[in-house]
mmCIF file of C-alpha atoms in Angstrom:
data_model
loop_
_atom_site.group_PDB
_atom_site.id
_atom_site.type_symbol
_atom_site.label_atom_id
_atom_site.label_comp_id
_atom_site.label_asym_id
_atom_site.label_seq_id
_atom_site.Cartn_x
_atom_site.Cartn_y
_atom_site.Cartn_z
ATOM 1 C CA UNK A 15 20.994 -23.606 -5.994
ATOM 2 C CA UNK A 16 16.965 -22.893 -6.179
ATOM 3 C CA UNK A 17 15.427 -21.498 -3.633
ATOM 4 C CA UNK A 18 13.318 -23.871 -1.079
ATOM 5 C CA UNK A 19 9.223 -23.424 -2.053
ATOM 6 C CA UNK A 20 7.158 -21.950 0.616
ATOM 7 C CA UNK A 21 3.677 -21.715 0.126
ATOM 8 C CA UNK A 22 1.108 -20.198 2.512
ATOM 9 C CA UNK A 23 -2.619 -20.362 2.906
ATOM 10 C CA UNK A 24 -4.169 -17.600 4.371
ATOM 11 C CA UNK A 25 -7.968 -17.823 5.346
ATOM 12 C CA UNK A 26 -9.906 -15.191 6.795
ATOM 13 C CA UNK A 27 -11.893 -16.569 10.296
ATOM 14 C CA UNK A 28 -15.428 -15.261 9.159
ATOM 15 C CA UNK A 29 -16.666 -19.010 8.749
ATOM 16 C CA UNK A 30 -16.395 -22.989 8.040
ATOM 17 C CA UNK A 31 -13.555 -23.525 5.909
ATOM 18 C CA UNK A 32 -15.429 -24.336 2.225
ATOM 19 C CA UNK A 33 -14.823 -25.741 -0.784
ATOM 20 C CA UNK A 34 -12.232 -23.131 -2.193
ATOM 21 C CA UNK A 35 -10.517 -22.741 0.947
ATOM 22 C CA UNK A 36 -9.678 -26.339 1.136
ATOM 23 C CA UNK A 37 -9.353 -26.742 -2.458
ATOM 24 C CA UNK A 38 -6.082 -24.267 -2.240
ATOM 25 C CA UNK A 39 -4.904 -25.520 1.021
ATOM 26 C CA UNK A 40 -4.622 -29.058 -0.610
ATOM 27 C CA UNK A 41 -3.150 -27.477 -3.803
ATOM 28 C CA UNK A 42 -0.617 -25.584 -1.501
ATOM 29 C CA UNK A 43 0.208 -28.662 0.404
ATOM 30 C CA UNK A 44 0.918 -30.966 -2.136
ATOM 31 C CA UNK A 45 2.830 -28.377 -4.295
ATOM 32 C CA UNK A 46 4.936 -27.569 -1.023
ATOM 33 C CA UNK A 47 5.477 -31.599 -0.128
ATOM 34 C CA UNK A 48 6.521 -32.443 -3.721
ATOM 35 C CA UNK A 49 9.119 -29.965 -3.860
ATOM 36 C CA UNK A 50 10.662 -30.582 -0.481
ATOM 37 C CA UNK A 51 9.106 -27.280 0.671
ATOM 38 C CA UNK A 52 7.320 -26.071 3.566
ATOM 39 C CA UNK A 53 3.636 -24.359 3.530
ATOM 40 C CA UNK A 54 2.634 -21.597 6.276
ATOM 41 C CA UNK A 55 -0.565 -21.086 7.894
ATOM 42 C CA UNK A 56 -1.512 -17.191 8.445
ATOM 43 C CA UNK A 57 -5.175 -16.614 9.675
ATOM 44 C CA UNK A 58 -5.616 -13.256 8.131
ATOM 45 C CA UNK A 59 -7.741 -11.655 10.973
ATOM 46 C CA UNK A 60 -8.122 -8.287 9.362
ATOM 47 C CA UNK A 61 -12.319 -8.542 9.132
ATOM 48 C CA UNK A 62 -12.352 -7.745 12.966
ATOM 49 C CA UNK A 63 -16.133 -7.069 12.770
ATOM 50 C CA UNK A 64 -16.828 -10.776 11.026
ATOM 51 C CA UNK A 65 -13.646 -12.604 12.731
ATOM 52 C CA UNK A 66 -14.356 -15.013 15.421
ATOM 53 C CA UNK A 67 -11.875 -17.436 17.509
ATOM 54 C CA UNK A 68 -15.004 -20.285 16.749
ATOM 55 C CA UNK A 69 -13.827 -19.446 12.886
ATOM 56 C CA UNK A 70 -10.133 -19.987 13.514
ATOM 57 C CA UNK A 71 -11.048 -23.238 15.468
ATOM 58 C CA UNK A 72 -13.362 -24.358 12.723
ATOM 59 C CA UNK A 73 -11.143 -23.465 9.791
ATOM 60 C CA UNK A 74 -8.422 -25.107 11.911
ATOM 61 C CA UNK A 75 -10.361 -28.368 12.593
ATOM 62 C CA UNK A 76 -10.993 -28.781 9.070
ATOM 63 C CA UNK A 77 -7.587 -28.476 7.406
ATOM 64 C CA UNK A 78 -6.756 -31.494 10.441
ATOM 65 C CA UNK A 79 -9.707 -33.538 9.241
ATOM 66 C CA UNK A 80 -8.365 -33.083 5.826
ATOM 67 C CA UNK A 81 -4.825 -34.123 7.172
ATOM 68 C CA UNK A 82 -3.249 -31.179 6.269
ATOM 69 C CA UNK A 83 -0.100 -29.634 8.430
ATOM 70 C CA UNK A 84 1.747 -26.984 8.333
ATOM 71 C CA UNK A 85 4.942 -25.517 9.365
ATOM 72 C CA UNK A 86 5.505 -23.578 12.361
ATOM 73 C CA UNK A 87 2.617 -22.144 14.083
ATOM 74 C CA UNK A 88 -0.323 -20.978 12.389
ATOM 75 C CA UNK A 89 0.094 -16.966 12.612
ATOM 76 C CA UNK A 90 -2.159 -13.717 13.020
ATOM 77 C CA UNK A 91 -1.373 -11.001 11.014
ATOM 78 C CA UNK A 92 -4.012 -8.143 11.643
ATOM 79 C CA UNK A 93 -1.742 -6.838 14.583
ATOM 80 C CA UNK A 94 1.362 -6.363 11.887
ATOM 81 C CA UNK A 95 -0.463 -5.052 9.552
ATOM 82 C CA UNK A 96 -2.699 -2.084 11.148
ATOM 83 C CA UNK A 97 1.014 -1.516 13.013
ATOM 84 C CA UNK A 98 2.304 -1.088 9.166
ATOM 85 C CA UNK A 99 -0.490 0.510 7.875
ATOM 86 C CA UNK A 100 -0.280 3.119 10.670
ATOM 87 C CA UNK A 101 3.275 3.649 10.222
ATOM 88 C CA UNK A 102 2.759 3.936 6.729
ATOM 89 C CA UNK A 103 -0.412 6.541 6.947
ATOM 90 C CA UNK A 104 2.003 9.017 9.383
ATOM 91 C CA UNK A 105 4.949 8.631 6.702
ATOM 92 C CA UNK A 106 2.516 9.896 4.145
ATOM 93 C CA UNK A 107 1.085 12.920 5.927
ATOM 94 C CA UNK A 108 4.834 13.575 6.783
ATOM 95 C CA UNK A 109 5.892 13.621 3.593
ATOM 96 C CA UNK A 110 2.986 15.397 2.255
ATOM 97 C CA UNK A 111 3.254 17.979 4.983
ATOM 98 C CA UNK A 112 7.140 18.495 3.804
ATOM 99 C CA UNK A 113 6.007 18.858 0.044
ATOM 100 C CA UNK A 114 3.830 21.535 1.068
ATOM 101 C CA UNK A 115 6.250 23.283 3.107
ATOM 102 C CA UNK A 116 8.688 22.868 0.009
ATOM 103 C CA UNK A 117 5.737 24.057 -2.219
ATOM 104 C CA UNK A 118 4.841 27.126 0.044
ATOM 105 C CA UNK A 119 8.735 27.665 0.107
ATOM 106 C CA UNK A 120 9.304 27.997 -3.542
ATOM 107 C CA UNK A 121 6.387 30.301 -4.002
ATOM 108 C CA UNK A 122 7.589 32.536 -1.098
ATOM 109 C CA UNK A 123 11.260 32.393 -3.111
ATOM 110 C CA UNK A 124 9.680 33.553 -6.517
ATOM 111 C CA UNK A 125 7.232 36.433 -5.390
ATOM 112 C CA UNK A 126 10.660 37.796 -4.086
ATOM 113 C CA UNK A 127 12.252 37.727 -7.582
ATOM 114 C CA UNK A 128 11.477 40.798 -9.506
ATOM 115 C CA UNK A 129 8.572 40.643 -12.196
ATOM 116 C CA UNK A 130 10.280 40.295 -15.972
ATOM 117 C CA UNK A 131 9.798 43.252 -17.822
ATOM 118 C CA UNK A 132 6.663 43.164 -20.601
ATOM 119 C CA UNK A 133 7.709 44.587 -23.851
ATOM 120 C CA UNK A 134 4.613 44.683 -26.431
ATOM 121 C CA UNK A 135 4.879 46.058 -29.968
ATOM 122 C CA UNK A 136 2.200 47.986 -31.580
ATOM 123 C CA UNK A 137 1.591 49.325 -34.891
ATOM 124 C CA UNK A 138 0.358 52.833 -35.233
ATOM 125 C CA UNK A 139 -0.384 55.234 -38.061
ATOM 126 C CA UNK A 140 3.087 57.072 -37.390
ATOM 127 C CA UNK A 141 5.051 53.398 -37.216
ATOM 128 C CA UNK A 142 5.763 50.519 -34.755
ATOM 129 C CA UNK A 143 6.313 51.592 -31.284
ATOM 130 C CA UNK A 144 7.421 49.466 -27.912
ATOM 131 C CA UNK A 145 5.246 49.785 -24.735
ATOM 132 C CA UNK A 146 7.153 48.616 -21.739
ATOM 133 C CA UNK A 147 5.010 47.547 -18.865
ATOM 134 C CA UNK A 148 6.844 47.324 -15.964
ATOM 135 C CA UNK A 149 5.376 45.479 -12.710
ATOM 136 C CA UNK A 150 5.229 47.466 -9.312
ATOM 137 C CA UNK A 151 7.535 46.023 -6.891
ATOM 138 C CA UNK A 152 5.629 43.939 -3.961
#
């Protein structure tokens, strides 16, 4: 069995609904009707500095005079998504913190291991002889 369509359209209150806006509104609309489907409204509010309730009213307005409708209640999804972006920004220092810690561990565990002993051959007039170097112990 297919899946039902869903379509959304998902302006940004900073103005007037234009040409583009509605264009994909209608597109979303029919596609939605013709396939039994339902089409969402989200006013994506995350602008906060441009985003004014006059634009949601205005953007709103016009999808009506265009007699479009949607499903549900138009929603707002700046609030979810600086709640998710925060959560995700502290999950990311967390785990960035940890793979330091980890880091910082692992050197810790190999300055305790003792240095490998440095064997270097070298030719001399009386033959080949071995110099061992051998690191001091920290």
């Amino acid at each position: 069995m297919p899946k039902p369509v869903v379509t959304r359209f998902a302006p940004s209150p900073t103005g007037y609904l234009h040409i583009g806006g509605a264009r994909t509104a209608l597109f979303n609309w029919l596609y939605a009707k013709h396939n039994g489907g339902k089409m969402l409204l989200r006013i994506e509010d995350t602008d906060r500095e441009r985003s004014t309730d006059a634009a949601t009213a205005a953007i709103l307005d016009g999808l009506t005079w265009l007699g479009l409708d949607w499903d549900g209640e138009a929603s707002r999804n700046s609030s979810v998504r600086l709640a998710i972006a925060k959560w995700r920004k502290s999950w990311l220092l967390l785990a960035r913190h940890i793979t330091a810690m980890q880091r910082q561990k692992n050197w810790k565990k190999c300055a305790r291991k003792p240095a490998p002993k440095v064997v270097h051959r070298a030719m001399t007039v009386a033959g080949v002889i071995a110099i061992r170097q051998k690191h001091p112990q920290a």
